[in-house]
Short mmCIF file of C-alpha atoms in Angstrom, two decimals:
data_model
loop_
_atom_site.label_atom_id
_atom_site.label_comp_id
_atom_site.label_asym_id
_atom_site.label_seq_id
_atom_site.Cartn_x
_atom_site.Cartn_y
_atom_site.Cartn_z
CA UNK O 1 77.73 118.92 113.71
CA UNK O 2 80.09 119.12 116.64
CA UNK O 3 82.99 116.60 117.12
CA UNK O 4 81.16 115.15 120.14
CA UNK O 5 77.95 114.57 118.12
CA UNK O 6 80.02 113.07 115.30
CA UNK O 7 81.69 110.66 117.77
CA UNK O 8 78.28 109.76 119.17
CA UNK O 9 76.90 108.77 115.77
CA UNK O 10 80.08 106.91 114.83
CA UNK O 11 79.91 105.00 118.10
CA UNK O 12 76.27 104.04 117.35
CA UNK O 13 77.25 102.93 113.82
CA UNK O 14 80.09 100.79 115.20
CA UNK O 15 77.82 99.17 117.77
CA UNK O 16 75.13 98.55 115.06
CA UNK O 17 77.68 96.83 112.73
CA UNK O 18 78.99 94.74 115.72
CA UNK O 19 75.41 93.74 116.68
CA UNK O 20 74.51 92.71 113.04
CA UNK O 21 77.71 90.79 112.76
CA UNK O 22 77.02 88.93 116.04
CA UNK O 23 73.66 87.82 114.56
CA UNK O 24 74.69 87.16 110.97
CA UNK O 25 78.34 87.37 110.06
CA UNK O 26 80.15 85.92 113.11
CA UNK O 27 83.37 87.63 112.06
CA UNK O 28 85.88 89.00 114.59
CA UNK O 29 84.28 92.29 115.76
CA UNK O 30 86.99 94.75 114.74
CA UNK O 31 87.35 93.11 111.27
CA UNK O 32 83.54 93.36 110.73
CA UNK O 33 83.47 97.00 111.76
CA UNK O 34 86.36 97.90 109.48
CA UNK O 35 84.83 96.01 106.54
CA UNK O 36 81.42 97.49 107.21
CA UNK O 37 82.84 101.01 107.34
CA UNK O 38 84.68 100.51 104.07
CA UNK O 39 81.57 99.17 102.38
CA UNK O 40 79.61 102.21 103.59
CA UNK O 41 82.32 104.55 102.34
CA UNK O 42 82.40 102.82 98.98
CA UNK O 43 78.66 102.95 98.66
CA UNK O 44 78.69 106.77 99.40
CA UNK O 45 81.43 107.39 96.82
CA UNK O 46 79.76 105.27 94.07
CA UNK O 47 76.38 106.81 94.80
CA UNK O 48 77.78 110.28 94.52
CA UNK O 49 79.43 109.59 91.21
CA UNK O 50 76.25 108.10 89.78
CA UNK O 51 73.97 110.82 91.17
CA UNK O 52 71.89 108.32 93.17
CA UNK O 53 72.12 110.38 96.33
CA UNK O 54 74.68 113.04 97.36
CA UNK O 55 76.29 112.19 100.72
CA UNK O 56 79.92 112.29 99.65
CA UNK O 57 80.58 115.89 100.70
CA UNK O 58 78.77 115.56 104.01
CA UNK O 59 80.42 112.26 104.91
CA UNK O 60 83.83 113.54 104.00
CA UNK O 61 83.42 116.74 106.00
CA UNK O 62 82.19 114.64 108.94
CA UNK O 63 85.19 112.29 108.92
CA UNK O 64 87.63 115.14 108.25
CA UNK O 65 86.17 116.99 111.25
CA UNK O 66 87.84 114.53 113.58
CA UNK O 67 91.59 114.95 113.91
CA UNK O 68 92.47 111.25 113.65
CA UNK O 69 96.03 111.78 114.73
CA UNK O 70 95.03 113.78 117.80
CA UNK O 71 92.05 111.48 118.56
CA UNK O 72 94.32 108.42 118.68
CA UNK O 73 97.76 109.56 119.82
CA UNK O 74 96.55 112.06 122.44
CA UNK O 75 93.17 110.45 123.20
CA UNK O 76 92.24 106.85 123.28
CA UNK O 77 95.65 105.29 122.81
CA UNK O 78 96.41 105.54 126.49
CA UNK O 79 93.20 103.54 127.37
CA UNK O 80 93.89 100.83 124.75
CA UNK O 81 97.54 100.33 125.78
CA UNK O 82 96.73 100.32 129.49
CA UNK O 83 94.02 97.72 128.86
CA UNK O 84 96.53 95.64 126.93
CA UNK O 85 99.11 95.91 129.68
CA UNK O 86 96.61 94.67 132.26
CA UNK O 87 96.23 91.40 130.37
CA UNK O 88 99.97 90.66 130.09
CA UNK O 89 101.15 87.85 132.42
CA UNK O 90 104.51 88.87 133.92
CA UNK O 91 105.90 85.31 134.25
CA UNK O 92 105.34 84.78 130.52
CA UNK O 93 106.96 88.16 129.80
CA UNK O 94 110.02 87.25 131.83
CA UNK O 95 110.37 83.95 130.00
CA UNK O 96 110.38 85.67 126.63
CA UNK O 97 112.24 88.89 127.46
CA UNK O 98 115.16 88.41 125.11
CA UNK O 99 112.89 87.37 122.19
CA UNK O 100 110.65 90.40 122.74
CA UNK O 101 113.67 92.71 123.01
CA UNK O 102 115.21 91.50 119.74
CA UNK O 103 111.89 91.61 117.89
CA UNK O 104 110.97 95.07 119.24
CA UNK O 105 114.39 96.65 118.58
CA UNK O 106 116.34 94.65 115.95
CA UNK O 107 113.49 93.47 113.77
CA UNK O 108 111.93 96.97 113.64
CA UNK O 109 115.27 98.59 112.65
CA UNK O 110 115.88 95.99 109.97
CA UNK O 111 112.47 96.26 108.50
CA UNK O 112 112.65 100.07 108.44
CA UNK O 113 115.77 100.08 106.27
CA UNK O 114 114.77 97.13 104.13
CA UNK O 115 111.47 98.68 103.19
CA UNK O 116 113.09 102.11 102.67
CA UNK O 117 115.82 100.95 100.26
CA UNK O 118 113.58 98.48 98.26
CA UNK O 119 110.87 101.14 97.88
CA UNK O 120 113.40 103.71 96.75
CA UNK O 121 114.69 101.28 94.10
CA UNK O 122 111.19 100.48 92.93
CA UNK O 123 110.24 104.20 92.65
CA UNK O 124 113.36 104.85 90.57
CA UNK O 125 112.49 101.87 88.31
CA UNK O 126 108.97 103.10 87.58
CA UNK O 127 110.05 106.76 87.19
CA UNK O 128 108.67 108.31 90.37
CA UNK O 129 111.14 110.73 91.95
CA UNK O 130 110.50 109.72 95.59
CA UNK O 131 113.50 110.63 97.77
CA UNK O 132 115.19 107.98 99.88
CA UNK O 133 114.49 109.85 103.13
CA UNK O 134 110.74 109.63 102.43
CA UNK O 135 110.97 105.94 101.64
CA UNK O 136 112.78 105.37 104.94
CA UNK O 137 110.11 107.44 106.68
CA UNK O 138 107.45 105.14 105.37
CA UNK O 139 109.53 102.19 106.50
CA UNK O 140 109.74 103.63 110.04
CA UNK O 141 106.04 104.23 110.48
CA UNK O 142 104.91 100.92 108.98
CA UNK O 143 107.51 98.52 110.52
CA UNK O 144 106.29 98.53 114.25
CA UNK O 145 103.42 96.20 114.75
CA UNK O 146 100.34 97.92 116.08
CA UNK O 147 99.46 96.80 119.62
CA UNK O 148 95.80 97.86 119.19
CA UNK O 149 95.23 95.77 116.10
CA UNK O 150 97.22 92.85 117.50
CA UNK O 151 95.56 92.74 120.88
CA UNK O 152 92.04 93.27 119.28
CA UNK O 153 92.36 90.35 116.83
CA UNK O 154 95.25 87.94 117.61
CA UNK O 155 95.03 87.82 121.43
CA UNK O 156 91.47 86.45 121.47
CA UNK O 157 92.47 83.47 119.32
CA UNK O 158 94.42 81.93 122.25
CA UNK O 159 97.62 81.06 120.45
CA UNK O 160 100.27 78.91 122.27
CA UNK O 161 101.63 80.79 125.28
CA UNK O 162 105.14 81.59 123.89
CA UNK O 163 103.85 82.77 120.52
CA UNK O 164 101.09 84.81 122.10
CA UNK O 165 103.60 86.46 124.53
CA UNK O 166 106.04 87.28 121.80
CA UNK O 167 103.52 88.87 119.50
CA UNK O 168 101.70 90.77 122.25
CA UNK O 169 104.91 91.89 124.04
CA UNK O 170 106.68 92.97 120.82
CA UNK O 171 103.62 95.07 119.74
CA UNK O 172 103.35 96.73 123.12
CA UNK O 173 107.04 97.61 123.46
CA UNK O 174 108.16 98.41 119.95
CA UNK O 175 106.29 101.79 119.85
CA UNK O 176 109.02 103.54 121.83
CA UNK O 177 111.82 102.42 119.53
CA UNK O 178 109.67 102.92 116.35
CA UNK O 179 108.90 106.39 117.53
CA UNK O 180 112.57 107.30 117.88
CA UNK O 181 113.32 106.10 114.37
CA UNK O 182 110.26 107.92 112.95
CA UNK O 183 111.05 111.24 114.76
CA UNK O 184 114.66 111.10 113.77
CA UNK O 185 113.87 110.53 110.08
CA UNK O 186 111.03 113.08 110.29
CA UNK O 187 113.57 115.64 111.60
CA UNK O 188 116.03 114.85 108.72
CA UNK O 189 113.23 115.13 106.14
CA UNK O 190 111.38 118.21 107.39
CA UNK O 191 113.49 119.84 110.16
CA UNK O 192 115.90 122.69 109.91
CA UNK O 193 118.64 121.04 111.97
CA UNK O 194 120.22 117.66 111.19
CA UNK O 195 120.10 115.32 114.17
CA UNK O 196 123.38 114.09 115.72
CA UNK O 197 124.15 110.78 117.41
CA UNK O 198 124.02 112.62 120.77
CA UNK O 199 120.60 114.10 120.02
CA UNK O 200 119.22 110.78 118.88
CA UNK O 201 120.59 109.06 122.03
CA UNK O 202 119.07 111.70 124.28
CA UNK O 203 115.70 111.33 122.42
CA UNK O 204 115.77 107.56 122.97
CA UNK O 205 116.70 107.95 126.69
CA UNK O 206 114.11 110.62 127.25
CA UNK O 207 111.22 109.02 125.37
CA UNK O 208 111.82 105.21 125.86
CA UNK O 209 113.73 104.95 129.14
CA UNK O 210 111.91 108.01 130.61
CA UNK O 211 108.53 106.44 129.66
CA UNK O 212 109.43 103.20 131.33
CA UNK O 213 110.60 104.95 134.54
CA UNK O 214 107.52 107.21 134.57
CA UNK O 215 105.22 104.25 134.00
CA UNK O 216 106.77 102.42 136.95
CA UNK O 217 106.29 105.54 139.16
CA UNK O 218 102.72 105.94 137.94
CA UNK O 219 101.90 102.31 138.57
CA UNK O 220 103.43 102.49 142.02
CA UNK O 221 101.45 105.69 142.88
CA UNK O 222 98.08 104.15 141.79
CA UNK O 223 98.93 100.82 143.48
CA UNK O 224 99.07 102.63 146.84
CA UNK O 225 96.00 104.73 146.11
CA UNK O 226 93.97 101.59 145.20
CA UNK O 227 95.36 99.68 148.25
CA UNK O 228 94.22 102.57 150.52
CA UNK O 229 90.54 102.07 149.82
CA UNK O 230 88.08 99.11 150.11
CA UNK O 231 85.39 100.70 148.03
CA UNK O 232 85.30 98.50 144.90
CA UNK O 233 83.71 101.30 142.76
CA UNK O 234 86.49 103.72 143.82
CA UNK O 235 89.15 101.10 143.09
CA UNK O 236 87.95 100.67 139.47
CA UNK O 237 87.54 104.45 139.08
CA UNK O 238 91.13 105.03 140.17
CA UNK O 239 92.37 102.80 137.32
CA UNK O 240 90.86 105.35 134.91
CA UNK O 241 93.20 107.96 136.31
CA UNK O 242 96.23 106.13 134.77
CA UNK O 243 95.27 106.48 131.02
CA UNK O 244 93.71 109.94 131.54
CA UNK O 245 95.75 112.24 133.74
CA UNK O 246 98.69 109.88 133.80
CA UNK O 247 98.91 109.69 130.00
CA UNK O 248 98.41 113.48 129.56
CA UNK O 249 101.13 114.25 132.06
CA UNK O 250 103.62 112.11 130.15
CA UNK O 251 103.33 114.56 127.29
CA UNK O 252 104.37 117.47 129.60
CA UNK O 253 107.28 115.50 130.78
CA UNK O 254 108.32 114.65 127.09
CA UNK O 255 108.42 110.90 127.81
CA UNK O 256 106.74 108.05 125.94
CA UNK O 257 103.07 107.91 127.03
CA UNK O 258 102.53 104.56 125.26
CA UNK O 259 105.40 102.86 127.11
CA UNK O 260 104.32 104.32 130.48
CA UNK O 261 100.77 102.96 129.92
CA UNK O 262 102.16 99.48 129.18
CA UNK O 263 104.41 99.47 132.20
CA UNK O 264 101.76 100.74 134.61
CA UNK O 265 99.19 98.33 133.13
CA UNK O 266 101.50 95.36 133.67
CA UNK O 267 102.18 96.48 137.26
CA UNK O 268 98.51 96.92 138.18
CA UNK O 269 97.53 93.74 136.29
CA UNK O 270 100.16 91.60 137.97
CA UNK O 271 100.76 93.19 141.38
CA UNK O 272 97.82 95.34 142.49
CA UNK O 273 95.35 92.91 141.06
CA UNK O 274 96.23 90.32 143.77
CA UNK O 275 97.16 92.42 146.84
CA UNK O 276 95.59 95.85 146.27
CA UNK O 277 92.06 95.26 144.99
CA UNK O 278 89.16 93.96 147.06
CA UNK O 279 87.79 90.55 146.02
CA UNK O 280 84.87 92.20 144.13
CA UNK O 281 87.08 94.61 142.19
CA UNK O 282 89.49 91.81 141.26
CA UNK O 283 86.59 89.93 139.71
CA UNK O 284 85.33 92.93 137.82
CA UNK O 285 88.66 94.49 136.71
CA UNK O 286 89.04 92.55 133.45
CA UNK O 287 85.34 92.75 132.55
CA UNK O 288 85.40 96.53 133.08
CA UNK O 289 88.47 97.15 130.95
CA UNK O 290 87.40 94.70 128.27
CA UNK O 291 84.19 96.73 127.94
CA UNK O 292 86.17 99.96 127.62
CA UNK O 293 88.58 98.28 125.13
CA UNK O 294 85.73 96.93 122.98
CA UNK O 295 83.94 100.29 122.74
CA UNK O 296 86.98 102.41 121.89
CA UNK O 297 88.26 99.73 119.41
CA UNK O 298 84.89 99.85 117.71
CA UNK O 299 85.12 103.60 117.12
CA UNK O 300 88.76 103.43 116.08
CA UNK O 301 88.32 100.70 113.53
CA UNK O 302 85.18 102.42 112.10
CA UNK O 303 87.29 105.53 111.54
CA UNK O 304 89.96 103.47 109.85
CA UNK O 305 87.38 102.08 107.47
CA UNK O 306 85.81 105.44 106.76
CA UNK O 307 89.18 107.19 106.30
CA UNK O 308 88.95 106.04 102.62
CA UNK O 309 86.59 109.06 102.06
CA UNK O 310 89.55 111.42 102.66
CA UNK O 311 91.87 110.04 99.88
CA UNK O 312 92.11 110.94 96.26
CA UNK O 313 93.66 108.00 94.42
CA UNK O 314 95.81 108.55 91.34
CA UNK O 315 97.23 105.87 89.00
CA UNK O 316 100.71 106.22 90.70
CA UNK O 317 99.08 105.70 94.06
CA UNK O 318 97.49 102.38 92.99
CA UNK O 319 100.82 101.07 91.74
CA UNK O 320 102.59 101.91 94.97
CA UNK O 321 99.75 100.57 97.08
CA UNK O 322 99.86 97.22 95.26
CA UNK O 323 103.65 97.09 95.75
CA UNK O 324 103.69 98.15 99.42
CA UNK O 325 101.64 95.17 100.77
CA UNK O 326 104.05 92.40 99.63
CA UNK O 327 107.01 94.67 100.42
CA UNK O 328 105.94 95.09 104.08
CA UNK O 329 105.04 91.41 104.44
CA UNK O 330 108.49 90.44 102.94
CA UNK O 331 110.30 92.76 105.31
CA UNK O 332 108.36 91.38 108.25
CA UNK O 333 109.14 87.75 107.30
CA UNK O 334 112.81 88.41 106.86
CA UNK O 335 113.16 90.33 110.12
CA UNK O 336 111.39 87.57 112.11
CA UNK O 337 113.20 84.75 110.31
CA UNK O 338 116.60 86.27 110.95
CA UNK O 339 115.74 86.79 114.58
CA UNK O 340 114.68 83.12 114.96
CA UNK O 341 118.04 82.00 113.44
CA UNK O 342 119.55 83.26 116.66
CA UNK O 343 116.68 82.20 118.93
CA UNK O 344 116.77 78.54 117.85
CA UNK O 345 120.43 78.21 118.95
CA UNK O 346 119.31 78.44 122.61
CA UNK O 347 115.73 77.12 122.72
CA UNK O 348 113.17 75.03 120.82
CA UNK O 349 110.11 76.74 119.37
CA UNK O 350 106.79 75.86 117.83
CA UNK O 351 107.35 75.17 114.04
CA UNK O 352 104.60 77.70 113.28
CA UNK O 353 106.16 80.56 115.27
CA UNK O 354 107.82 82.41 112.30
CA UNK O 355 104.70 82.20 110.10
CA UNK O 356 102.32 83.34 112.87
CA UNK O 357 104.55 86.24 113.89
CA UNK O 358 104.84 87.30 110.29
CA UNK O 359 101.17 87.01 109.39
CA UNK O 360 100.10 88.21 112.84
CA UNK O 361 102.27 91.36 112.78
CA UNK O 362 99.27 93.58 112.13
CA UNK O 363 99.33 97.28 111.37
CA UNK O 364 96.51 99.67 112.39
CA UNK O 365 95.59 103.14 113.53
CA UNK O 366 99.00 104.05 114.88
CA UNK O 367 100.66 103.89 111.43
CA UNK O 368 97.81 105.97 109.93
CA UNK O 369 98.17 108.58 112.67
CA UNK O 370 101.93 108.92 112.02
CA UNK O 371 101.24 109.14 108.17
CA UNK O 372 98.77 111.91 108.82
CA UNK O 373 101.35 113.93 110.78
CA UNK O 374 103.48 114.41 107.55
CA UNK O 375 103.16 117.95 106.22
CA UNK O 376 101.32 118.51 102.88
CA UNK O 377 102.54 120.40 99.85
CA UNK O 378 105.88 118.72 99.19
CA UNK O 379 105.30 117.76 95.58
CA UNK O 380 106.45 114.55 94.00
CA UNK O 381 104.39 114.91 90.81
CA UNK O 382 103.36 118.53 90.81
CA UNK O 383 101.17 118.57 87.63
CA UNK O 384 98.91 115.91 89.20
CA UNK O 385 99.10 117.50 92.67
CA UNK O 386 100.60 114.33 94.19
CA UNK O 387 102.73 115.07 97.30
CA UNK O 388 104.79 113.11 99.81
CA UNK O 389 101.95 112.89 102.25
CA UNK O 390 99.44 111.46 99.69
CA UNK O 391 101.86 108.72 98.62
CA UNK O 392 102.86 107.67 102.15
CA UNK O 393 99.24 107.90 103.35
CA UNK O 394 97.71 105.65 100.62
CA UNK O 395 100.56 103.09 100.96
CA UNK O 396 99.98 103.05 104.75
CA UNK O 397 96.23 102.73 104.32
CA UNK O 398 96.59 99.74 101.87
CA UNK O 399 98.91 97.89 104.34
CA UNK O 400 96.63 98.67 107.29
CA UNK O 401 93.45 97.54 105.54
CA UNK O 402 95.11 94.37 104.19
CA UNK O 403 96.48 93.47 107.60
CA UNK O 404 93.21 93.97 109.36
CA UNK O 405 90.85 92.40 106.79
CA UNK O 406 93.02 89.72 105.16
CA UNK O 407 95.67 88.81 107.73
CA UNK O 408 93.37 89.22 110.72
CA UNK O 409 90.62 87.05 109.18
CA UNK O 410 92.93 84.30 107.93
CA UNK O 411 95.38 83.80 110.81
CA UNK O 412 93.06 81.39 112.77
CA UNK O 413 94.05 78.16 110.80
CA UNK O 414 97.70 78.89 111.45
CA UNK O 415 97.06 79.24 115.18
CA UNK O 416 94.97 76.08 115.23
CA UNK O 417 97.84 74.17 113.54
CA UNK O 418 100.23 75.73 116.07
CA UNK O 419 98.06 74.48 118.95
CA UNK O 420 98.06 70.98 117.39
CA UNK O 421 101.88 71.08 117.03
CA UNK O 422 102.17 72.17 120.69
CA UNK O 423 100.10 69.14 121.78
CA UNK O 424 102.30 66.80 119.68
CA UNK O 425 105.45 68.29 121.15
CA UNK O 426 104.07 67.88 124.67
CA UNK O 427 103.07 64.30 123.94
CA UNK O 428 106.54 63.40 122.59
CA UNK O 429 108.21 65.01 125.58
CA UNK O 430 105.96 63.02 127.95
CA UNK O 431 106.74 59.89 126.09
CA UNK O 432 110.45 60.49 126.25
CA UNK O 433 110.30 61.20 130.02
CA UNK O 434 108.28 58.06 130.54
CA UNK O 435 110.80 55.99 128.53
CA UNK O 436 113.74 57.41 130.52
CA UNK O 437 111.96 56.66 133.72
CA UNK O 438 111.38 53.00 132.77
CA UNK O 439 115.10 52.66 131.75
CA UNK O 440 116.22 53.88 135.16
#
């Protein structure tokens, strides 16, 4: 079966699960697809072990035939981030620019080192010789929140404006910084040359700053192209050029494709939308990209669920998987809480902000793709054939699955309470203003 045929069948399976869920389950679509794919994978594995029917080998080969890392990082990621950027409101982003910067940079860095050192100590305690650099590498790939998972699940719950902007903005912008940390630690762990302060600085400037500048230039180019035509079909078709040729060209320039997609999406969503598109295109822009977003998310989250077929779980893996989930949640809470200690000195926030940002800091396909890029054959427990890649991959998978299925499905009550608190704050403010007016 070709890769194209495989993706066709997986797309049909994702749509079928989404359809059944809309009629029966009423869960959030991406959560339902991930859960459905995991249940299907588990059924295939159990059936194979009990000789009910033999599909394990076929299913494993089918999933393994898709290069998940390549499919996401060099394929659909550009579409998903561009669609996310289109929905960001620039006035909200400006209002929360310092909060987003601190969360995207400082919180990610703190979380990386906290996870790395605590994981290293735990591995030493249980007798697993897992080097510190590999623990830090896991911290680097799991600390950035995943914009795809966040936008797919949290955004649609309509959280209060400031909370929503912080969590969406952080997830869209922390990729560039997270990538620099990951690539640096990856080079230390597996490279032949040790990185220097100069090389790390140049990497950041080239990837992060270069991606932002390139994204601005790309958005400007397509703004003028879209403004030059009144054909509404052509206007929508031109937007596809950004995450296709625009994203692919970023790789040749060695700048951050994800950051460039976010910047160009924000430009077209906040500038071109109102002065470049015809009235018909402006009305259809969001619907068109929501459809693209839903379809690609369905395939991606189905692959996340079925990735379970690729793993071989050992006893040591289960121990580290169970430890990694509370570790990552603890690191997330501390990084957000420390950031809010500073934030609250200058501004008042919704009392549920820290809890929602902690529980809503979801991880997804991006973390799995980075884990899959780690080379195989660097043994940790050689007699059991457990290598660095296996340990990092199963820990990453456990955190991703927990964040999508558990955090994603239980965050709604928090957001509802935050909305209620927002109304109470607004009512108190209005009452105070009314009282001051009467006193005058």
